[in-house]
C-alpha positions as CSV (number, residue, x, y, z in Angstrom):
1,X,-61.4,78.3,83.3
2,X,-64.1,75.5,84.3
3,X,-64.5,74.6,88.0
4,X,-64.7,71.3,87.5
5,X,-80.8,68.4,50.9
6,X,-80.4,70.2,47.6
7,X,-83.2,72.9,46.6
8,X,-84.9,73.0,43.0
9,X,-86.5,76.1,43.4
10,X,-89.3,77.2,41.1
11,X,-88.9,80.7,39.1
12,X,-92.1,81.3,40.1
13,X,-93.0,83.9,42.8
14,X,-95.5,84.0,45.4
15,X,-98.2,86.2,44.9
16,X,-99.1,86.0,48.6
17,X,-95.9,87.5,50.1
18,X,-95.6,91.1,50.4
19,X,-92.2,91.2,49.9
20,X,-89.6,89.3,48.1
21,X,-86.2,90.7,47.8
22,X,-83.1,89.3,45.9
23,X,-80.7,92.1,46.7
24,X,-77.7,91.8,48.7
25,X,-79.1,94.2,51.4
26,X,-75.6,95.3,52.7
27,X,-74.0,91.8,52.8
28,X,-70.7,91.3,54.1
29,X,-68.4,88.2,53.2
30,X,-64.9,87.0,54.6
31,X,-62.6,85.8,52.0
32,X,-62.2,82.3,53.6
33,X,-62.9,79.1,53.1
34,X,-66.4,77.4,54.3
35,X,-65.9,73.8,54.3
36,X,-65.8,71.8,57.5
37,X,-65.9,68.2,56.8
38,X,-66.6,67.6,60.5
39,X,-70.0,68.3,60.4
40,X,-70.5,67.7,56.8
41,X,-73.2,64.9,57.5
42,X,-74.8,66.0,61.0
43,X,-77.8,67.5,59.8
44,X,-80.7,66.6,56.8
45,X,-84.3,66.4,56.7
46,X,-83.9,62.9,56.5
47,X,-81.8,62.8,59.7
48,X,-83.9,64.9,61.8
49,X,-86.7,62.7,60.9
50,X,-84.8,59.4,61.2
51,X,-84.0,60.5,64.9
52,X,-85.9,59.3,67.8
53,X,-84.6,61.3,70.6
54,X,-85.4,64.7,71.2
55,X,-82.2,66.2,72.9
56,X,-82.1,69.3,72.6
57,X,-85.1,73.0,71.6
58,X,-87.5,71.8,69.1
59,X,-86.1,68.1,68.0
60,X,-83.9,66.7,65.7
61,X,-81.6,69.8,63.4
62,X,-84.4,72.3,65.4
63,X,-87.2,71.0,62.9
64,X,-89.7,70.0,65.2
65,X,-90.5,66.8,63.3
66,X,-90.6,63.7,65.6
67,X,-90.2,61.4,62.6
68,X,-92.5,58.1,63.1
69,X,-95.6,58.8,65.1
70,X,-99.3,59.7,65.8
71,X,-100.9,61.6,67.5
72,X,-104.9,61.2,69.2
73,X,-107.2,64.0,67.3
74,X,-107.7,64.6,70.5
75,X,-107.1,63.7,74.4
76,X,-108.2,64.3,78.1
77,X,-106.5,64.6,81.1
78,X,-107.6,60.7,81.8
79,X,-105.8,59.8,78.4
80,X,-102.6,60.9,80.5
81,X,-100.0,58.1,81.5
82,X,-98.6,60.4,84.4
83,X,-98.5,63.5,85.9
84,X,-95.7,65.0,87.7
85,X,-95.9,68.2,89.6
86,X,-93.5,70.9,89.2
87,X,-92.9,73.9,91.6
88,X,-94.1,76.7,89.1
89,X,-95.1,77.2,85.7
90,X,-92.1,77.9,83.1
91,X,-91.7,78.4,79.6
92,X,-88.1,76.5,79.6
93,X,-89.2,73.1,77.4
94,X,-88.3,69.3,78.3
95,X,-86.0,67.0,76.4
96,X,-85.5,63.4,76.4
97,X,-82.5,61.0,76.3
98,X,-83.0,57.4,76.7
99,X,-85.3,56.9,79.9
100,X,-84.7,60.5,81.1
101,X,-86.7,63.7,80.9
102,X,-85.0,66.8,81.7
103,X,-86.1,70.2,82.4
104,X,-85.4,73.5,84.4
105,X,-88.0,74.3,87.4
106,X,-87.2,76.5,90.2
107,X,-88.3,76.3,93.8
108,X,-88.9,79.2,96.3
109,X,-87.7,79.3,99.8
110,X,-91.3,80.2,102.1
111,X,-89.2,81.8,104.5
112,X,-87.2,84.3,102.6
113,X,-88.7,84.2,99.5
114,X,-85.4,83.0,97.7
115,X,-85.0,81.0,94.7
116,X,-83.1,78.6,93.5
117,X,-82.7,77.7,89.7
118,X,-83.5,73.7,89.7
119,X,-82.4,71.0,87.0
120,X,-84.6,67.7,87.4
121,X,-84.3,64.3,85.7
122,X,-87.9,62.1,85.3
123,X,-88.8,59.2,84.3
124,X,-89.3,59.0,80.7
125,X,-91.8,55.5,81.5
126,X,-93.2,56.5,85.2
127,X,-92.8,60.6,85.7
128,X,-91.0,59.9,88.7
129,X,-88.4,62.1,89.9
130,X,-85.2,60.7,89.7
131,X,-83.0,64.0,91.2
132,X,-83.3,67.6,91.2
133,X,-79.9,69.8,91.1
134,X,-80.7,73.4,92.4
135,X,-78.2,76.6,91.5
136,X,-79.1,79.6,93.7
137,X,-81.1,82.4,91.2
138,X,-81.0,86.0,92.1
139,X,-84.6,87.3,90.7
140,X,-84.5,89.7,87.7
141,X,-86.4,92.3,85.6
142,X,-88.3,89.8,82.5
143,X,-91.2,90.3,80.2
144,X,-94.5,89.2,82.1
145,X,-94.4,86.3,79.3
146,X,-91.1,84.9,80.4
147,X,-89.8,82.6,83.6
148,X,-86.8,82.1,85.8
149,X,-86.5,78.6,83.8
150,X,-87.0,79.4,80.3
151,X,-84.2,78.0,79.1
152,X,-83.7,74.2,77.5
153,X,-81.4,71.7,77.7
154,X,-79.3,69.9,75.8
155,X,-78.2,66.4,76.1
156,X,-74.9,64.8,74.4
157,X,-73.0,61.6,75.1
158,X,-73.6,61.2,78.2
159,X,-73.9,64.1,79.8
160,X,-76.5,67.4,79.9
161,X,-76.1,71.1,79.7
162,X,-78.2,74.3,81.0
163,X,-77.6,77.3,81.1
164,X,-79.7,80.2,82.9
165,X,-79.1,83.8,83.6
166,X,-80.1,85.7,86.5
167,X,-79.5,89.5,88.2
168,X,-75.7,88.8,88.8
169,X,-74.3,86.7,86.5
170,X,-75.0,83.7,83.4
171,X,-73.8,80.3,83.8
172,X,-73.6,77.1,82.2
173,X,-73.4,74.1,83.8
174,X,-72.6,70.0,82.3
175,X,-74.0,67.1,84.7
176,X,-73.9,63.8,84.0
177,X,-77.1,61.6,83.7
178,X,-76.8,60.6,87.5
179,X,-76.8,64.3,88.4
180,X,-73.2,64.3,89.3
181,X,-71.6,68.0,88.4
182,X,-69.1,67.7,85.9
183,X,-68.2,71.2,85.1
184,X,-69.6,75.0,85.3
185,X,-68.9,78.5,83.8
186,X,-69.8,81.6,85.1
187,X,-70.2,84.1,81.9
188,X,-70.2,86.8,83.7
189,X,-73.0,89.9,83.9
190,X,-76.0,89.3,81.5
191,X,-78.2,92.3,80.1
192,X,-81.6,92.0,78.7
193,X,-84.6,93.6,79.6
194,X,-86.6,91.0,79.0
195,X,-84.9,88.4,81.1
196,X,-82.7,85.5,80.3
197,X,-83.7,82.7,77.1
198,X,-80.8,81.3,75.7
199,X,-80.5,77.6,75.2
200,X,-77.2,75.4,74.8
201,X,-76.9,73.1,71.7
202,X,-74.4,70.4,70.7
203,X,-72.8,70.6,66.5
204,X,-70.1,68.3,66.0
205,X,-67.6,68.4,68.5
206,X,-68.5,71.8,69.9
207,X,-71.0,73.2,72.7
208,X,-72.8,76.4,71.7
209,X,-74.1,79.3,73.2
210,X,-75.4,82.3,71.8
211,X,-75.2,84.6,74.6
212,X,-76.5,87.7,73.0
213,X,-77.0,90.6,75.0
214,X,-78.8,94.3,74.9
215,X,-77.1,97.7,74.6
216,X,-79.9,99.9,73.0
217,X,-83.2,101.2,74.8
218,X,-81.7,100.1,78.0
219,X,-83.6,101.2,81.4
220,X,-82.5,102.9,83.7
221,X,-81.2,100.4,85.9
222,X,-79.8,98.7,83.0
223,X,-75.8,98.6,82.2
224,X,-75.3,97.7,78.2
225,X,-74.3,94.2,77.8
226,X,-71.6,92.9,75.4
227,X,-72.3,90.1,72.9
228,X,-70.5,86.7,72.1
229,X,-71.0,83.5,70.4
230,X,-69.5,81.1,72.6
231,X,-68.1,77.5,71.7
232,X,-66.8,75.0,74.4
233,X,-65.3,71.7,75.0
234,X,-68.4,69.8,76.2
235,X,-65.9,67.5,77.8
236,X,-64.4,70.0,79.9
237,X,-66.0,73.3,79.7
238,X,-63.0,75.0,78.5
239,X,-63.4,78.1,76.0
240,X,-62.5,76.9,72.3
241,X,-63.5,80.4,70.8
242,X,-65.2,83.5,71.4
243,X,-66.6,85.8,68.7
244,X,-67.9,89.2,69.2
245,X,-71.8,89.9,67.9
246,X,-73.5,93.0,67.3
247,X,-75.1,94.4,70.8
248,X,-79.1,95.4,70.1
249,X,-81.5,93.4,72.2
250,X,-81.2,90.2,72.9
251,X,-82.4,87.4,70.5
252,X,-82.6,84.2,72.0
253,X,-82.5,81.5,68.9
254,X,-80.8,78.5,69.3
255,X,-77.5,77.9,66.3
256,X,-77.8,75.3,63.9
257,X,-76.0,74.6,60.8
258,X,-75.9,73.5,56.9
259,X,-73.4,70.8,57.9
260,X,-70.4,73.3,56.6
261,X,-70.7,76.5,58.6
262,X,-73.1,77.4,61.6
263,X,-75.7,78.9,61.2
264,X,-77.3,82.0,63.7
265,X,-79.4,84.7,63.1
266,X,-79.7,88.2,65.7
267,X,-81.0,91.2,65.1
268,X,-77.5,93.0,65.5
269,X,-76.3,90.7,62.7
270,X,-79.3,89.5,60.8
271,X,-78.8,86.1,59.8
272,X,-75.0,84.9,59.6
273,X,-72.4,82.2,59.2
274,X,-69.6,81.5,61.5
275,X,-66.4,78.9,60.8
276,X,-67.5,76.4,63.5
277,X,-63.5,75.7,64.0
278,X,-62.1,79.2,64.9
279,X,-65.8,81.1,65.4
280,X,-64.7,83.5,62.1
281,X,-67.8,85.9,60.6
282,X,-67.8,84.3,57.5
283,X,-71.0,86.3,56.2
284,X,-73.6,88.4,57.3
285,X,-76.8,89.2,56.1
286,X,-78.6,92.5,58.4
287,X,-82.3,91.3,57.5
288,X,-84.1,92.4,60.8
289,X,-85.3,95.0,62.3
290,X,-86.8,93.6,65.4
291,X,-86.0,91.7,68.0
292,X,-85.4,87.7,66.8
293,X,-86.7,85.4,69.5
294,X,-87.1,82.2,67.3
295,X,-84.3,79.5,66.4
296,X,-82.7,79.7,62.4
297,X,-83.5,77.0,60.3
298,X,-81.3,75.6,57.5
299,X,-83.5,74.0,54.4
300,X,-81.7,72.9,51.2
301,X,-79.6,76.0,50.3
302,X,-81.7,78.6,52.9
303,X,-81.4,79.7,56.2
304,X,-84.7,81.3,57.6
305,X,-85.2,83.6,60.2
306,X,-88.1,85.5,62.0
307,X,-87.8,89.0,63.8
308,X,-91.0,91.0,65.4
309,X,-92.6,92.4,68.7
310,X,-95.5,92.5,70.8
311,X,-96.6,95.6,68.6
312,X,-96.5,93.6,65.4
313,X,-94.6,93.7,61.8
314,X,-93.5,90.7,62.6
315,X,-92.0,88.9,59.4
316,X,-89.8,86.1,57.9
317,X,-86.8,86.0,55.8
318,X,-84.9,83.4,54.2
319,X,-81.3,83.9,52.9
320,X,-79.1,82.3,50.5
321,X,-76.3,80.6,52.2
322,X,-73.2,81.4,50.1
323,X,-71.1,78.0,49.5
324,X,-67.9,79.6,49.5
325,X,-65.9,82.6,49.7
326,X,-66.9,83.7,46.3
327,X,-70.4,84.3,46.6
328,X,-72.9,86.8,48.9
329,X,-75.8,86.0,50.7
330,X,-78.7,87.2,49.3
331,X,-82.2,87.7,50.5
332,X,-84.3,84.8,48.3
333,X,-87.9,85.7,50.0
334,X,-89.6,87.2,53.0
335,X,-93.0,86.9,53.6
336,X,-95.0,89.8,55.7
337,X,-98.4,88.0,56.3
338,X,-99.1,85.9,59.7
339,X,-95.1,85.7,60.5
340,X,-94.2,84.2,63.4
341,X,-92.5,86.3,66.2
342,X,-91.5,83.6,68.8
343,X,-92.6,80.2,67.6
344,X,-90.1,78.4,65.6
345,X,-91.5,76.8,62.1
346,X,-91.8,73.6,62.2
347,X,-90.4,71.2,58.6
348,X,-91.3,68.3,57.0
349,X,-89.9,67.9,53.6
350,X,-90.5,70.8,51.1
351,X,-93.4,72.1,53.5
352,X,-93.1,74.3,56.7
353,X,-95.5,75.0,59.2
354,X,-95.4,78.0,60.7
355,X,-98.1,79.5,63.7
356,X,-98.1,83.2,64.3
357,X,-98.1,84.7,67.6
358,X,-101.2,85.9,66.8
359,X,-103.3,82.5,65.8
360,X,-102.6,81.8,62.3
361,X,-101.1,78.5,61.0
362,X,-99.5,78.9,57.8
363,X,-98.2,76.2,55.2
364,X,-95.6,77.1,52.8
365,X,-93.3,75.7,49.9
366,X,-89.8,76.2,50.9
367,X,-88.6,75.3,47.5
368,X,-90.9,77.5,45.8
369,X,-90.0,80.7,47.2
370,X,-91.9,80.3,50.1
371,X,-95.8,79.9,48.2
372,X,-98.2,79.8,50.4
373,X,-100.2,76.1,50.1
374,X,-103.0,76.8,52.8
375,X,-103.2,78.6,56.3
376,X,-106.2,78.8,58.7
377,X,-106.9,80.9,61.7
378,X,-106.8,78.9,64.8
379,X,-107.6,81.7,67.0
380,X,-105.6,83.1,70.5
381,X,-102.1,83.6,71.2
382,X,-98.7,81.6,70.4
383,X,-95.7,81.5,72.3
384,X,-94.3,77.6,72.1
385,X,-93.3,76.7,68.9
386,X,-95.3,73.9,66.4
387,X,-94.0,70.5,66.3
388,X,-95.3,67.4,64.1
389,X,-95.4,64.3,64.6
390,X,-95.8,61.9,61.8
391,X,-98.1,63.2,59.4
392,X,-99.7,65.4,62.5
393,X,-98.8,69.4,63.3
394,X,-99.4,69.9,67.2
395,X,-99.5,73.4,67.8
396,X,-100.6,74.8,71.4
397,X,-101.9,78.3,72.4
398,X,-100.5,80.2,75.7
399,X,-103.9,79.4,77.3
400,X,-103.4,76.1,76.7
401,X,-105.6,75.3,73.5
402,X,-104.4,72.5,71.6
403,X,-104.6,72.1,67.6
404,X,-103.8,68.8,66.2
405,X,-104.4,68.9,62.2
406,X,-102.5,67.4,59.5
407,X,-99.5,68.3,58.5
408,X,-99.2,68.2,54.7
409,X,-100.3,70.0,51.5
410,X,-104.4,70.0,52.2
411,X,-105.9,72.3,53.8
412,X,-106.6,70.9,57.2
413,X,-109.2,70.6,59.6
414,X,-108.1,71.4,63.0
415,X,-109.3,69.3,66.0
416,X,-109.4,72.4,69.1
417,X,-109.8,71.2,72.5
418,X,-108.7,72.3,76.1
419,X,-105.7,71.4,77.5
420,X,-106.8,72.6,81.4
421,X,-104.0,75.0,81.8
422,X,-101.7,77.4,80.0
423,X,-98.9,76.5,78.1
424,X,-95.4,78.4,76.5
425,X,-93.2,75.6,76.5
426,X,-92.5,73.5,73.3
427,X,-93.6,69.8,73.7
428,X,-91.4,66.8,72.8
429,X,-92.0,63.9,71.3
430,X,-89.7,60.2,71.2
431,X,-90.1,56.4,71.5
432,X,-94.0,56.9,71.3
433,X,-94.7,59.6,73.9
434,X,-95.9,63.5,74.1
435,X,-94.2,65.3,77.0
436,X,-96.2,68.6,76.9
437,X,-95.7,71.0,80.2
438,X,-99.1,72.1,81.5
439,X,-99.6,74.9,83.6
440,X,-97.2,73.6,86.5
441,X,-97.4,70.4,85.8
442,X,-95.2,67.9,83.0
443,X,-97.6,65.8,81.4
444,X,-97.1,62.4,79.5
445,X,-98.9,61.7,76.7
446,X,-98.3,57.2,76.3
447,X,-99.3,56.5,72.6
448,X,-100.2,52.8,70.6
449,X,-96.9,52.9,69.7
450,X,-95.3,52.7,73.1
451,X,-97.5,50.5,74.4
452,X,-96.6,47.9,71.8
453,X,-92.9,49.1,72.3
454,X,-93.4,47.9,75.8
């Protein structure tokens, strides 16, 4: 208990992609029903780009399109409206509601070395710090990539959720906007070898979290974790449903949906649909065999996915979603070549944008069987995911690189400069301004458009 679109798809295949499967590839379906006129019109194209807040990982529906926008070719750290300073560098990304940035950040005691997990709310206009809520964090075994605060929040009438996992327990937490605790869950152990990374997100009438946990290649210190997808009263905190997943290693992608069933992807389960009412396996699909660290997107009829590692083969698949009990999902393409790992693709329209780990931006043709339209080697190492903002793709490289180029059907030319300090979280962008998280700093980026907002 709480303490307190359609898709016209060409027949033609892309010559580019290694691989492109239609079988069923061991499918599984529940004789149910699939519709859920509840969340029915939540999430399009069009709404993610008619919404100006970014709430929650990645944007609007997870797309990372900002909508209305421009971006500079290129800025300096004068170009900056403020600067805040934050306690450490983290890969946990900032969101906006209204006049409020939010973010995790952690601080360290001098004296004893111990940590505390922090929430703060900013200043969306000034960068000033309007409160910081700290939880107390018992450090943990992570990959040298990740952070204490590498999870995002998400923000929903009114109030905002986190949720963090450390060497004793997970827990998510609702405040209000004044800081004010509302509720908190304690989820119990968490298992992962390479830390903690999941990220709450509001569909419909539910809170989500995937709290997917590992039970193969453990260490030795390691106990094997068990896996749920878990849906909550936002209001409250109080368990609605709780469905078992398929223990592997942990895959930290935030759930979305097709506006009928929601939609997750793992690599225990491959990409799957669950009844967002009761939390029942409608379908699964087992299309990876690596670990999935980036967030499932729904386009037209598709769901896409992307599984890899630090060793490579990373790669991308897109599924079928069935409509209704009387159809499989099916594997439509997958695409082998420059597949992102961690970043999530970014969408605009029929096109999405996606930036390997590795340094190589990518456009494809959703509709078209994923066809490759253009990609260009940008050069370094990706962990934050690409986001675009009007007819701009921002993507940023773990030393801090930025690459603004355009984000449509031409083959782009990429304007590269230095940002002054690493980077792994995923900027946002609303009402006219870039919040990117340099080094350990939050930046804002004030745009034409919200100076003649203001």
């Amino acid at each position: 208990m709480p303490t307190s679109v359609s898709r016209d798809a060409s027949p033609a295949r892309s010559r580019w992609t290694t691989t492109i499967h239609r079988t069923l590839l061991g499918g599984c379906i529940a004789a149910t029903s699939f519709a859920s006129p509840a969340l029915s019109a939540n999430y399009s194209i069009q709404t993610a780009a008619a919404n100006s807040s970014w709430t929650q990982f990645h944007g609007p529906s997870s797309y990372g399109d900002a909508g209305e926008g421009s971006l500079p070719s290129k800025w300096s750290e004068d170009d900056y409206a403020w600067k805040v300073q934050l306690n450490a560098r983290h890969v946990g990304s900032p969101v906006v509601a209204g006049n409020q940035v939010f973010l995790l950040d952690t601080t360290t005691n001098p004296s004893d070395r111990s940590m505390t997990l922090d929430l703060v709310s900013l200043d969306a206009k000034t960068g000033e710090v309007l409160w910081r809520r700290p939880h107390a964090f018992a450090e943990t075994h992570r990959h040298n990539r990740n952070t204490a605060a590498s999870s995002t929040p998400v923000v929903h009438e009114g109030l905002v959720y986190i949720a963090y996992g450390d060497a004793k327990h997970a827990e998510l937490l609702a405040y209000n906007l004044n800081g004010e605790p509302v509720w908190s869950r304690d989820l119990g152990p968490w298992s992962g070898v390479h830390g903690f990374g999941a990220s709450p997100v509001v569909i419909g009438s539910k809170l989500l979290l995937f709290n997917d946990q590992q039970s193969s290649r453990l260490e030795a210190w390691q106990k094997p974790g068990k896996s749920s997808m878990l849906a909550f009263d936002p209001k409250t905190g109080e368990t609605i449903w709780q469905t078992p997943m398929t223990s592997t290693r942990p895959s930290y992608g935030v759930p979305t949906t097709d506006g009928q069933q929601l939609i997750c992807a793992s690599t225990g389960d491959g990409v799957f649909g669950l009844d967002p009412e009761n939390g029942k396996m409608l379908w699964s699909l087992k299309v990876f065999n690596k670990r999935v660290c980036s967030s499932p997107l729904v386009v037209g009829d598709l769901a896409i996915g992307t599984c890899g590692s630090g060793g490579g083969g990373n790669y991308l698949s897109a599924v079928r979603i069935p409509k209704d009990a009387s159809e499989q999902p099916e594997e439509v393409f997958r695409i082998t070549t420059a597949a992102p790992y961690v970043p999530t693709p970014a969408v605009k329209d029929n096109l999405m944008f996606l930036v390997s780990d590795s340094g190589i931006a990518t456009c494809i043709d959703w509709t078209q069987d994923g066809k490759k339209v253009w990609s260009k080697r940008l050069g370094g190492n990706f962990g934050a995911s690409p986001i675009i903002v009007g007819d701009q793709l921002l993507a940023i490289s773990l030393d801090g690189t930025a690459h603004v180029m355009s984000a449509s059907d031409s083959a782009p030319r990429a304007e590269k400069f230095d940002l002054g300090g690493p980077v792994g979280a995923t900027p946002a962008f609303t009402g006219g301004r870039l919040f990117l998280r340099i080094n350990d700093q939050l930046c804002c980026l004030q745009t034409k458009e919200a100076t003649r907002q203001e």
